[in-house]
Amino acid sequence: MEFKDARTGKPRSYHDLCPKTALIFMNHFWDGVADSPSWPATKPKYLMPNVEMYELQAHHYWDVDVVLCKTAICARRVRMWYQQEGNPRHTRVLYTRHTSSDAALYARHQHGDSANDVKPKNFSDVRFVHTAGKSMFKGTMAVLDCWLTRPDFPPLDVFVDQNIYDGFMKETYEEPIRAQAASRKITLHTGRVSADVFGKLMLEAAFLLCTSVLEGYGHYINQARANAALIVTTASPPMNELLSPRSAVLVSHPISTVKQQLLGGNFEGEHGLRGVQGMATYVKGAGICDAVERVLEMTATERQAMGERARRQYVLDTHFFAARMQQLRAMARAGDSRWYLDP
């Protein structure tokens, strides 16, 4: 992008105006920007990776000055990888945590706290909500496997993209869901959910199933924390970084390695991190059923207290992230990432 200098009439590029301002790249979405001949040699590159993504390769980590890690497992594994493979640029790894929008806050603004169309959370009347959206990695099939074997379980609402459902779930689950008893415990919602509807859902939902197979961070889990709901999630990082056994019901699971993950312990190419466990957690229906049974054994007061602890952690992490961004600004202005010592 070029700008015309009103004083001289000459064209000026963004790089001319900001030759030393760091640019943050998200994951592998670089689009050749840093490879441009006009990229200044003095301009730092920062990377905020989702370490579970298959597209991230060694050159992404070797070509940057700072790696911003939203999760502790990212910080640990990226540091281990530099120790194993070398760190020629003296790249700094900064653990930042992260934050997410509070969808319920938006809905509360739209509807008002006392609006008649918003139902208050009810921790006595158990009804679970599972939102998969367009992701195949939310453990949706395991959730359905569990509920289809337990007609005694409370109602379940599943929100999933139509194409994801048609391509990966319809053949297996369409008939069993239709064949449910008159009580119809599973209600399937396919298609896109508007921000207003999703926010209202967050306001009302007291029980959320966030059973991810893997996450780069887990924004929908973070939105569930902001909502102060009782959350069922996977007992593996980063899910169990966001939620502890005191703030959620954790699902046990088998761990698997994925050969496309550079930091996953079984990378099929060169420079993969060695000597670590896999980052994929293929949760099973039986594990989800066990977690739901634990929820049903709790009192309404215990369920609500667990949700409130999750909400407090959301607030603490948001403050932590804001403080880290202030430190990052100071580091960027200093012009040298190596001065910063991560505690």
mmCIF file of C-alpha atoms in Angstrom:
data_model
loop_
_atom_site.group_PDB
_atom_site.id
_atom_site.type_symbol
_atom_site.label_atom_id
_atom_site.label_comp_id
_atom_site.label_asym_id
_atom_site.label_seq_id
_atom_site.Cartn_x
_atom_site.Cartn_y
_atom_site.Cartn_z
ATOM 1 C CA MET A 1 0.000 0.000 0.000
ATOM 2 C CA GLU A 2 1.319 3.409 -0.968
ATOM 3 C CA PHE A 3 0.452 6.921 0.180
ATOM 4 C CA LYS A 4 1.162 10.214 -1.531
ATOM 5 C CA ASP A 5 3.252 12.642 0.477
ATOM 6 C CA ALA A 6 1.310 15.915 0.269
ATOM 7 C CA ARG A 7 4.467 17.974 0.848
ATOM 8 C CA THR A 8 6.794 16.347 -1.672
ATOM 9 C CA GLY A 9 4.278 14.684 -3.977
ATOM 10 C CA LYS A 10 6.290 11.465 -3.808
ATOM 11 C CA PRO A 11 4.752 8.056 -3.061
ATOM 12 C CA ARG A 12 5.445 6.619 0.378
ATOM 13 C CA SER A 13 4.838 3.016 1.386
ATOM 14 C CA TYR A 14 3.774 1.635 4.754
ATOM 15 C CA HIS A 15 7.315 0.329 5.180
ATOM 16 C CA ASP A 16 8.716 3.820 4.553
ATOM 17 C CA LEU A 17 6.501 5.201 7.303
ATOM 18 C CA CYS A 18 6.999 2.344 9.808
ATOM 19 C CA PRO A 19 10.333 0.622 9.075
ATOM 20 C CA LYS A 20 10.864 -0.509 12.676
ATOM 21 C CA THR A 21 7.302 -1.236 13.794
ATOM 22 C CA ALA A 22 6.807 -4.928 14.526
ATOM 23 C CA LEU A 23 4.143 -6.829 12.605
ATOM 24 C CA ILE A 24 2.275 -9.724 14.223
ATOM 25 C CA PHE A 25 1.541 -12.740 12.028
ATOM 26 C CA MET A 26 -1.222 -15.111 13.076
ATOM 27 C CA ASN A 27 -0.299 -18.754 12.521
ATOM 28 C CA HIS A 28 0.772 -19.455 8.936
ATOM 29 C CA PHE A 29 -1.256 -16.654 7.345
ATOM 30 C CA TRP A 30 1.716 -14.681 6.066
ATOM 31 C CA ASP A 31 0.560 -14.309 2.427
ATOM 32 C CA GLY A 32 4.127 -13.604 1.336
ATOM 33 C CA VAL A 33 4.142 -10.230 3.112
ATOM 34 C CA ALA A 34 7.467 -10.787 4.882
ATOM 35 C CA ASP A 35 9.042 -12.115 1.667
ATOM 36 C CA SER A 36 8.470 -8.865 -0.211
ATOM 37 C CA PRO A 37 11.663 -7.115 -1.419
ATOM 38 C CA SER A 38 10.313 -3.954 0.228
ATOM 39 C CA TRP A 39 10.269 -5.526 3.703
ATOM 40 C CA PRO A 40 12.786 -3.498 5.783
ATOM 41 C CA ALA A 41 15.631 -5.443 7.353
ATOM 42 C CA THR A 42 14.967 -3.512 10.573
ATOM 43 C CA LYS A 43 11.292 -4.499 10.813
ATOM 44 C CA PRO A 44 10.654 -7.185 13.497
ATOM 45 C CA LYS A 45 8.319 -10.120 12.924
ATOM 46 C CA TYR A 46 6.170 -11.500 15.731
ATOM 47 C CA LEU A 47 4.268 -14.789 15.518
ATOM 48 C CA MET A 48 1.157 -15.776 17.498
ATOM 49 C CA PRO A 49 0.760 -19.485 16.675
ATOM 50 C CA ASN A 50 -1.902 -22.087 17.225
ATOM 51 C CA VAL A 51 0.633 -24.843 17.793
ATOM 52 C CA GLU A 52 -1.791 -27.630 16.909
ATOM 53 C CA MET A 53 -2.188 -26.397 13.308
ATOM 54 C CA TYR A 54 -0.719 -28.632 10.617
ATOM 55 C CA GLU A 55 0.440 -25.762 8.401
ATOM 56 C CA LEU A 56 3.020 -24.380 10.854
ATOM 57 C CA GLN A 57 6.538 -25.456 9.882
ATOM 58 C CA ALA A 58 10.060 -24.896 11.196
ATOM 59 C CA HIS A 59 10.669 -21.832 9.018
ATOM 60 C CA HIS A 60 7.763 -20.006 10.646
ATOM 61 C CA TYR A 61 9.528 -20.216 14.010
ATOM 62 C CA TRP A 62 13.022 -19.563 12.664
ATOM 63 C CA ASP A 63 11.942 -16.464 10.726
ATOM 64 C CA VAL A 64 10.500 -14.437 13.627
ATOM 65 C CA ASP A 65 11.879 -12.354 16.475
ATOM 66 C CA VAL A 66 9.167 -13.033 19.064
ATOM 67 C CA VAL A 67 6.668 -15.869 19.539
ATOM 68 C CA LEU A 68 3.540 -14.900 21.479
ATOM 69 C CA CYS A 69 2.035 -17.952 23.161
ATOM 70 C CA LYS A 70 -1.607 -17.886 24.206
ATOM 71 C CA THR A 71 -1.242 -21.135 26.144
ATOM 72 C CA ALA A 72 1.296 -22.642 28.512
ATOM 73 C CA ILE A 73 1.680 -25.757 26.351
ATOM 74 C CA CYS A 74 2.634 -23.480 23.453
ATOM 75 C CA ALA A 75 5.271 -21.686 25.546
ATOM 76 C CA ARG A 76 6.736 -24.954 26.849
ATOM 77 C CA ARG A 77 6.906 -26.684 23.495
ATOM 78 C CA VAL A 78 8.176 -23.751 21.464
ATOM 79 C CA ARG A 79 10.978 -23.203 24.004
ATOM 80 C CA MET A 80 11.796 -26.922 23.919
ATOM 81 C CA TRP A 81 11.812 -26.828 20.122
ATOM 82 C CA TYR A 82 14.296 -23.930 20.007
ATOM 83 C CA GLN A 83 16.530 -25.791 22.465
ATOM 84 C CA GLN A 84 16.373 -28.892 20.274
ATOM 85 C CA GLU A 85 16.609 -27.309 16.817
ATOM 86 C CA GLY A 86 18.502 -24.074 17.499
ATOM 87 C CA ASN A 87 17.529 -20.422 17.802
ATOM 88 C CA PRO A 88 19.747 -18.433 15.410
ATOM 89 C CA ARG A 89 17.711 -15.207 15.702
ATOM 90 C CA HIS A 90 17.605 -15.387 19.520
ATOM 91 C CA THR A 91 13.831 -15.453 19.226
ATOM 92 C CA ARG A 92 11.996 -14.610 22.436
ATOM 93 C CA VAL A 93 9.016 -16.729 23.574
ATOM 94 C CA LEU A 94 6.467 -14.709 25.540
ATOM 95 C CA TYR A 95 3.583 -16.389 27.390
ATOM 96 C CA THR A 96 0.660 -13.970 27.021
ATOM 97 C CA ARG A 97 -2.532 -15.960 27.624
ATOM 98 C CA HIS A 98 -5.425 -14.399 25.686
ATOM 99 C CA THR A 99 -9.007 -13.216 25.917
ATOM 100 C CA SER A 100 -12.319 -13.510 24.061
ATOM 101 C CA SER A 101 -15.410 -11.430 23.575
ATOM 102 C CA ASP A 102 -18.170 -11.962 26.119
ATOM 103 C CA ALA A 103 -21.091 -12.979 23.895
ATOM 104 C CA ALA A 104 -23.501 -12.871 26.821
ATOM 105 C CA LEU A 105 -22.516 -9.256 27.547
ATOM 106 C CA TYR A 106 -23.576 -8.267 24.039
ATOM 107 C CA ALA A 107 -26.869 -10.119 24.426
ATOM 108 C CA ARG A 108 -27.462 -8.483 27.796
ATOM 109 C CA HIS A 109 -26.994 -5.102 26.143
ATOM 110 C CA GLN A 110 -29.462 -6.096 23.416
ATOM 111 C CA HIS A 111 -32.111 -7.594 25.670
ATOM 112 C CA GLY A 112 -31.556 -5.967 29.050
ATOM 113 C CA ASP A 113 -31.106 -7.850 32.323
ATOM 114 C CA SER A 114 -34.824 -8.068 33.012
ATOM 115 C CA ALA A 115 -36.061 -8.741 29.487
ATOM 116 C CA ASN A 116 -38.977 -11.154 29.418
ATOM 117 C CA ASP A 117 -37.511 -13.183 26.546
ATOM 118 C CA VAL A 118 -34.306 -14.075 28.452
ATOM 119 C CA LYS A 119 -34.583 -16.944 30.894
ATOM 120 C CA PRO A 120 -32.343 -16.842 33.984
ATOM 121 C CA LYS A 121 -29.806 -19.626 34.392
ATOM 122 C CA ASN A 122 -31.274 -22.601 36.221
ATOM 123 C CA PHE A 123 -28.687 -24.885 37.818
ATOM 124 C CA SER A 124 -31.423 -27.185 39.130
ATOM 125 C CA ASP A 125 -32.992 -28.014 35.759
ATOM 126 C CA VAL A 126 -30.184 -29.700 33.808
ATOM 127 C CA ARG A 127 -30.144 -29.137 30.046
ATOM 128 C CA PHE A 128 -26.861 -29.334 28.148
ATOM 129 C CA VAL A 129 -25.757 -27.240 25.171
ATOM 130 C CA HIS A 130 -22.972 -28.240 22.763
ATOM 131 C CA THR A 131 -21.820 -25.753 20.090
ATOM 132 C CA ALA A 132 -19.581 -27.202 17.378
ATOM 133 C CA GLY A 133 -20.049 -24.601 14.658
ATOM 134 C CA LYS A 134 -17.867 -25.355 11.643
ATOM 135 C CA SER A 135 -15.274 -27.365 13.568
ATOM 136 C CA MET A 136 -14.710 -31.100 13.382
ATOM 137 C CA PHE A 137 -12.619 -30.981 16.552
ATOM 138 C CA LYS A 138 -15.208 -30.288 19.262
ATOM 139 C CA GLY A 139 -15.914 -33.929 20.146
ATOM 140 C CA THR A 140 -19.444 -33.722 18.736
ATOM 141 C CA MET A 141 -19.636 -37.339 17.615
ATOM 142 C CA ALA A 142 -18.543 -38.548 21.050
ATOM 143 C CA VAL A 143 -21.253 -36.357 22.605
ATOM 144 C CA LEU A 144 -23.872 -37.951 20.340
ATOM 145 C CA ASP A 145 -22.474 -41.433 21.031
ATOM 146 C CA CYS A 146 -22.950 -40.849 24.732
ATOM 147 C CA TRP A 147 -26.481 -39.452 24.587
ATOM 148 C CA LEU A 148 -27.763 -42.116 22.193
ATOM 149 C CA THR A 149 -26.835 -44.794 24.736
ATOM 150 C CA ARG A 150 -28.381 -42.934 27.668
ATOM 151 C CA PRO A 151 -32.078 -42.154 27.158
ATOM 152 C CA ASP A 152 -32.209 -41.335 30.880
ATOM 153 C CA PHE A 153 -29.910 -38.325 30.418
ATOM 154 C CA PRO A 154 -31.214 -34.727 30.472
ATOM 155 C CA PRO A 155 -32.014 -32.870 27.219
ATOM 156 C CA LEU A 156 -29.182 -31.894 24.877
ATOM 157 C CA ASP A 157 -29.085 -29.122 22.257
ATOM 158 C CA VAL A 158 -26.399 -29.544 19.585
ATOM 159 C CA PHE A 159 -25.499 -26.606 17.315
ATOM 160 C CA VAL A 160 -23.454 -27.597 14.254
ATOM 161 C CA ASP A 161 -22.821 -26.242 10.769
ATOM 162 C CA GLN A 162 -25.035 -27.865 8.136
ATOM 163 C CA ASN A 163 -22.133 -28.846 5.857
ATOM 164 C CA ILE A 164 -20.173 -30.376 8.734
ATOM 165 C CA TYR A 165 -23.219 -32.357 9.822
ATOM 166 C CA ASP A 166 -24.061 -33.509 6.290
ATOM 167 C CA GLY A 167 -20.486 -34.468 5.454
ATOM 168 C CA PHE A 168 -19.380 -36.186 8.647
ATOM 169 C CA MET A 169 -22.333 -37.023 10.910
ATOM 170 C CA LYS A 170 -25.612 -37.382 9.040
ATOM 171 C CA GLU A 171 -25.046 -40.895 7.739
ATOM 172 C CA THR A 172 -24.265 -42.246 11.216
ATOM 173 C CA TYR A 173 -26.539 -40.185 13.450
ATOM 174 C CA GLU A 174 -29.568 -39.027 11.446
ATOM 175 C CA GLU A 175 -31.700 -42.134 11.951
ATOM 176 C CA PRO A 176 -30.799 -42.775 15.622
ATOM 177 C CA ILE A 177 -31.648 -39.159 16.468
ATOM 178 C CA ARG A 178 -34.970 -39.408 14.631
ATOM 179 C CA ALA A 179 -35.751 -42.700 16.354
ATOM 180 C CA GLN A 180 -35.600 -41.189 19.837
ATOM 181 C CA ALA A 181 -38.514 -41.630 22.182
ATOM 182 C CA ALA A 182 -41.248 -39.025 22.428
ATOM 183 C CA SER A 183 -39.230 -37.165 25.067
ATOM 184 C CA ARG A 184 -36.682 -36.397 22.310
ATOM 185 C CA LYS A 185 -33.575 -35.843 24.405
ATOM 186 C CA ILE A 186 -31.337 -34.674 21.507
ATOM 187 C CA THR A 187 -32.338 -31.545 19.585
ATOM 188 C CA LEU A 188 -30.158 -30.810 16.561
ATOM 189 C CA HIS A 189 -29.708 -27.225 15.322
ATOM 190 C CA THR A 190 -27.926 -26.966 11.961
ATOM 191 C CA GLY A 191 -26.900 -23.827 10.130
ATOM 192 C CA ARG A 192 -25.432 -20.507 11.154
ATOM 193 C CA VAL A 193 -26.343 -18.963 14.503
ATOM 194 C CA SER A 194 -26.461 -15.157 14.604
ATOM 195 C CA ALA A 195 -24.461 -13.236 17.214
ATOM 196 C CA ASP A 196 -27.688 -12.147 18.890
ATOM 197 C CA VAL A 197 -29.056 -15.695 19.141
ATOM 198 C CA PHE A 198 -25.695 -17.061 20.320
ATOM 199 C CA GLY A 199 -25.398 -14.359 22.962
ATOM 200 C CA LYS A 200 -28.893 -15.092 24.255
ATOM 201 C CA LEU A 201 -27.986 -18.776 24.337
ATOM 202 C CA MET A 202 -24.937 -17.938 26.470
ATOM 203 C CA LEU A 203 -27.083 -15.869 28.816
ATOM 204 C CA GLU A 204 -29.524 -18.704 29.401
ATOM 205 C CA ALA A 205 -27.346 -21.831 29.215
ATOM 206 C CA ALA A 206 -26.214 -23.170 32.582
ATOM 207 C CA PHE A 207 -24.553 -26.366 31.281
ATOM 208 C CA LEU A 208 -22.099 -26.321 28.367
ATOM 209 C CA LEU A 209 -20.280 -29.256 26.759
ATOM 210 C CA CYS A 210 -16.901 -28.058 25.408
ATOM 211 C CA THR A 211 -15.299 -31.443 24.700
ATOM 212 C CA SER A 212 -12.571 -30.398 22.267
ATOM 213 C CA VAL A 213 -10.214 -32.861 20.612
ATOM 214 C CA LEU A 214 -7.619 -30.089 20.285
ATOM 215 C CA GLU A 215 -7.474 -26.306 20.476
ATOM 216 C CA GLY A 216 -5.058 -23.520 19.677
ATOM 217 C CA TYR A 217 -6.614 -21.554 22.493
ATOM 218 C CA GLY A 218 -10.323 -22.296 22.891
ATOM 219 C CA HIS A 219 -12.365 -19.143 22.376
ATOM 220 C CA TYR A 220 -15.682 -20.923 22.721
ATOM 221 C CA ILE A 221 -14.481 -22.392 26.027
ATOM 222 C CA ASN A 222 -13.411 -18.919 27.093
ATOM 223 C CA GLN A 223 -16.833 -17.539 26.183
ATOM 224 C CA ALA A 224 -18.339 -20.320 28.289
ATOM 225 C CA ARG A 225 -16.124 -19.211 31.201
ATOM 226 C CA ALA A 226 -17.264 -15.622 30.748
ATOM 227 C CA ASN A 227 -20.825 -16.924 30.903
ATOM 228 C CA ALA A 228 -20.309 -18.461 34.383
ATOM 229 C CA ALA A 229 -21.840 -21.730 33.195
ATOM 230 C CA LEU A 230 -20.948 -25.177 34.457
ATOM 231 C CA ILE A 231 -18.578 -26.474 31.792
ATOM 232 C CA VAL A 232 -17.666 -30.021 30.828
ATOM 233 C CA THR A 233 -14.360 -30.056 28.940
ATOM 234 C CA THR A 234 -11.396 -32.259 28.099
ATOM 235 C CA ALA A 235 -8.696 -33.038 30.684
ATOM 236 C CA SER A 236 -5.844 -31.999 28.410
ATOM 237 C CA PRO A 237 -4.019 -28.755 27.564
ATOM 238 C CA PRO A 238 -4.935 -26.146 26.633
ATOM 239 C CA MET A 239 -8.486 -27.014 27.724
ATOM 240 C CA ASN A 240 -7.443 -27.836 31.282
ATOM 241 C CA GLU A 241 -5.316 -24.678 31.394
ATOM 242 C CA LEU A 242 -8.472 -22.618 31.051
ATOM 243 C CA LEU A 243 -10.399 -24.833 33.460
ATOM 244 C CA SER A 244 -9.259 -26.766 36.535
ATOM 245 C CA PRO A 245 -11.128 -29.542 38.386
ATOM 246 C CA ARG A 246 -12.474 -26.795 40.690
ATOM 247 C CA SER A 247 -13.958 -24.761 37.846
ATOM 248 C CA ALA A 248 -15.165 -27.491 35.464
ATOM 249 C CA VAL A 249 -15.909 -31.187 35.123
ATOM 250 C CA LEU A 250 -13.029 -32.717 33.157
ATOM 251 C CA VAL A 251 -13.406 -35.651 30.762
ATOM 252 C CA SER A 252 -10.734 -38.357 30.759
ATOM 253 C CA HIS A 253 -9.518 -39.421 27.318
ATOM 254 C CA PRO A 254 -6.860 -41.298 25.340
ATOM 255 C CA ILE A 255 -4.031 -39.164 23.911
ATOM 256 C CA SER A 256 -2.882 -39.509 20.308
ATOM 257 C CA THR A 257 -0.044 -38.084 18.267
ATOM 258 C CA VAL A 258 -0.728 -36.467 14.903
ATOM 259 C CA LYS A 259 2.083 -36.788 12.373
ATOM 260 C CA GLN A 260 1.313 -33.413 10.763
ATOM 261 C CA GLN A 261 1.988 -31.436 13.978
ATOM 262 C CA LEU A 262 5.516 -30.021 14.208
ATOM 263 C CA LEU A 263 5.346 -29.891 18.025
ATOM 264 C CA GLY A 264 3.143 -32.962 18.479
ATOM 265 C CA GLY A 265 5.821 -35.559 19.240
ATOM 266 C CA ASN A 266 5.502 -37.670 16.076
ATOM 267 C CA PHE A 267 6.058 -35.252 13.190
ATOM 268 C CA GLU A 268 6.444 -36.957 9.814
ATOM 269 C CA GLY A 269 8.927 -34.406 8.449
ATOM 270 C CA GLU A 270 12.198 -32.852 9.550
ATOM 271 C CA HIS A 271 12.715 -30.752 12.701
ATOM 272 C CA GLY A 272 9.758 -32.122 14.648
ATOM 273 C CA LEU A 273 9.833 -31.831 18.442
ATOM 274 C CA ARG A 274 10.773 -35.132 20.052
ATOM 275 C CA GLY A 275 10.124 -36.708 23.435
ATOM 276 C CA VAL A 276 6.679 -35.212 24.129
ATOM 277 C CA GLN A 277 3.143 -36.557 24.317
ATOM 278 C CA GLY A 278 0.647 -36.025 21.534
ATOM 279 C CA MET A 279 -1.640 -33.003 21.482
ATOM 280 C CA ALA A 280 -4.791 -34.714 20.181
ATOM 281 C CA THR A 281 -7.325 -35.964 22.727
ATOM 282 C CA TYR A 282 -9.847 -38.261 21.124
ATOM 283 C CA VAL A 283 -12.495 -38.145 23.798
ATOM 284 C CA LYS A 284 -14.930 -41.075 23.798
ATOM 285 C CA GLY A 285 -18.635 -41.243 24.495
ATOM 286 C CA ALA A 286 -18.084 -43.260 27.667
ATOM 287 C CA GLY A 287 -15.850 -40.534 29.105
ATOM 288 C CA ILE A 288 -18.471 -37.892 28.400
ATOM 289 C CA CYS A 289 -21.178 -40.029 29.985
ATOM 290 C CA ASP A 290 -19.053 -40.401 33.116
ATOM 291 C CA ALA A 291 -18.574 -36.618 33.318
ATOM 292 C CA VAL A 292 -22.309 -35.985 32.896
ATOM 293 C CA GLU A 293 -23.073 -38.439 35.682
ATOM 294 C CA ARG A 294 -20.767 -36.438 37.946
ATOM 295 C CA VAL A 295 -22.686 -33.276 37.070
ATOM 296 C CA LEU A 296 -25.987 -34.960 37.908
ATOM 297 C CA GLU A 297 -24.637 -35.992 41.318
ATOM 298 C CA MET A 298 -23.827 -32.375 42.241
ATOM 299 C CA THR A 299 -26.201 -29.988 43.974
ATOM 300 C CA ALA A 300 -27.429 -26.868 42.198
ATOM 301 C CA THR A 301 -25.313 -24.769 44.566
ATOM 302 C CA GLU A 302 -22.168 -26.751 43.722
ATOM 303 C CA ARG A 303 -22.847 -26.400 39.993
ATOM 304 C CA GLN A 304 -23.321 -22.654 40.225
ATOM 305 C CA ALA A 305 -20.196 -22.216 42.362
ATOM 306 C CA MET A 306 -18.150 -24.085 39.754
ATOM 307 C CA GLY A 307 -19.415 -21.758 37.031
ATOM 308 C CA GLU A 308 -18.618 -18.685 39.107
ATOM 309 C CA ARG A 309 -15.036 -19.900 39.629
ATOM 310 C CA ALA A 310 -14.704 -20.304 35.851
ATOM 311 C CA ARG A 311 -15.922 -16.734 35.378
ATOM 312 C CA ARG A 312 -13.352 -15.397 37.873
ATOM 313 C CA GLN A 313 -10.559 -17.149 35.998
ATOM 314 C CA TYR A 314 -11.784 -15.596 32.742
ATOM 315 C CA VAL A 315 -11.491 -12.139 34.327
ATOM 316 C CA LEU A 316 -8.032 -12.871 35.774
ATOM 317 C CA ASP A 317 -6.743 -14.157 32.433
ATOM 318 C CA THR A 318 -8.102 -11.084 30.646
ATOM 319 C CA HIS A 319 -6.187 -8.822 33.056
ATOM 320 C CA PHE A 320 -3.067 -10.979 32.611
ATOM 321 C CA PHE A 321 -3.337 -10.668 28.822
ATOM 322 C CA ALA A 322 -3.800 -6.892 29.030
ATOM 323 C CA ALA A 323 -0.698 -6.577 31.227
ATOM 324 C CA ARG A 324 1.321 -8.708 28.808
ATOM 325 C CA MET A 325 0.254 -6.500 25.909
ATOM 326 C CA GLN A 326 1.541 -3.459 27.807
ATOM 327 C CA GLN A 327 4.859 -5.251 28.280
ATOM 328 C CA LEU A 328 4.886 -6.229 24.615
ATOM 329 C CA ARG A 329 4.397 -2.591 23.621
ATOM 330 C CA ALA A 330 7.355 -1.566 25.793
ATOM 331 C CA MET A 331 9.450 -4.334 24.281
ATOM 332 C CA ALA A 332 8.523 -3.321 20.731
ATOM 333 C CA ARG A 333 9.323 0.332 21.406
ATOM 334 C CA ALA A 334 12.697 -0.638 22.881
ATOM 335 C CA GLY A 335 13.493 -2.252 19.552
ATOM 336 C CA ASP A 336 15.137 -5.358 20.974
ATOM 337 C CA SER A 337 13.156 -8.344 22.202
ATOM 338 C CA ARG A 338 16.135 -9.796 24.047
ATOM 339 C CA TRP A 339 16.030 -7.268 26.884
ATOM 340 C CA TYR A 340 12.794 -8.747 28.169
ATOM 341 C CA LEU A 341 13.184 -11.536 30.726
ATOM 342 C CA ASP A 342 10.079 -13.717 30.977
ATOM 343 C CA PRO A 343 9.381 -14.648 34.637
#
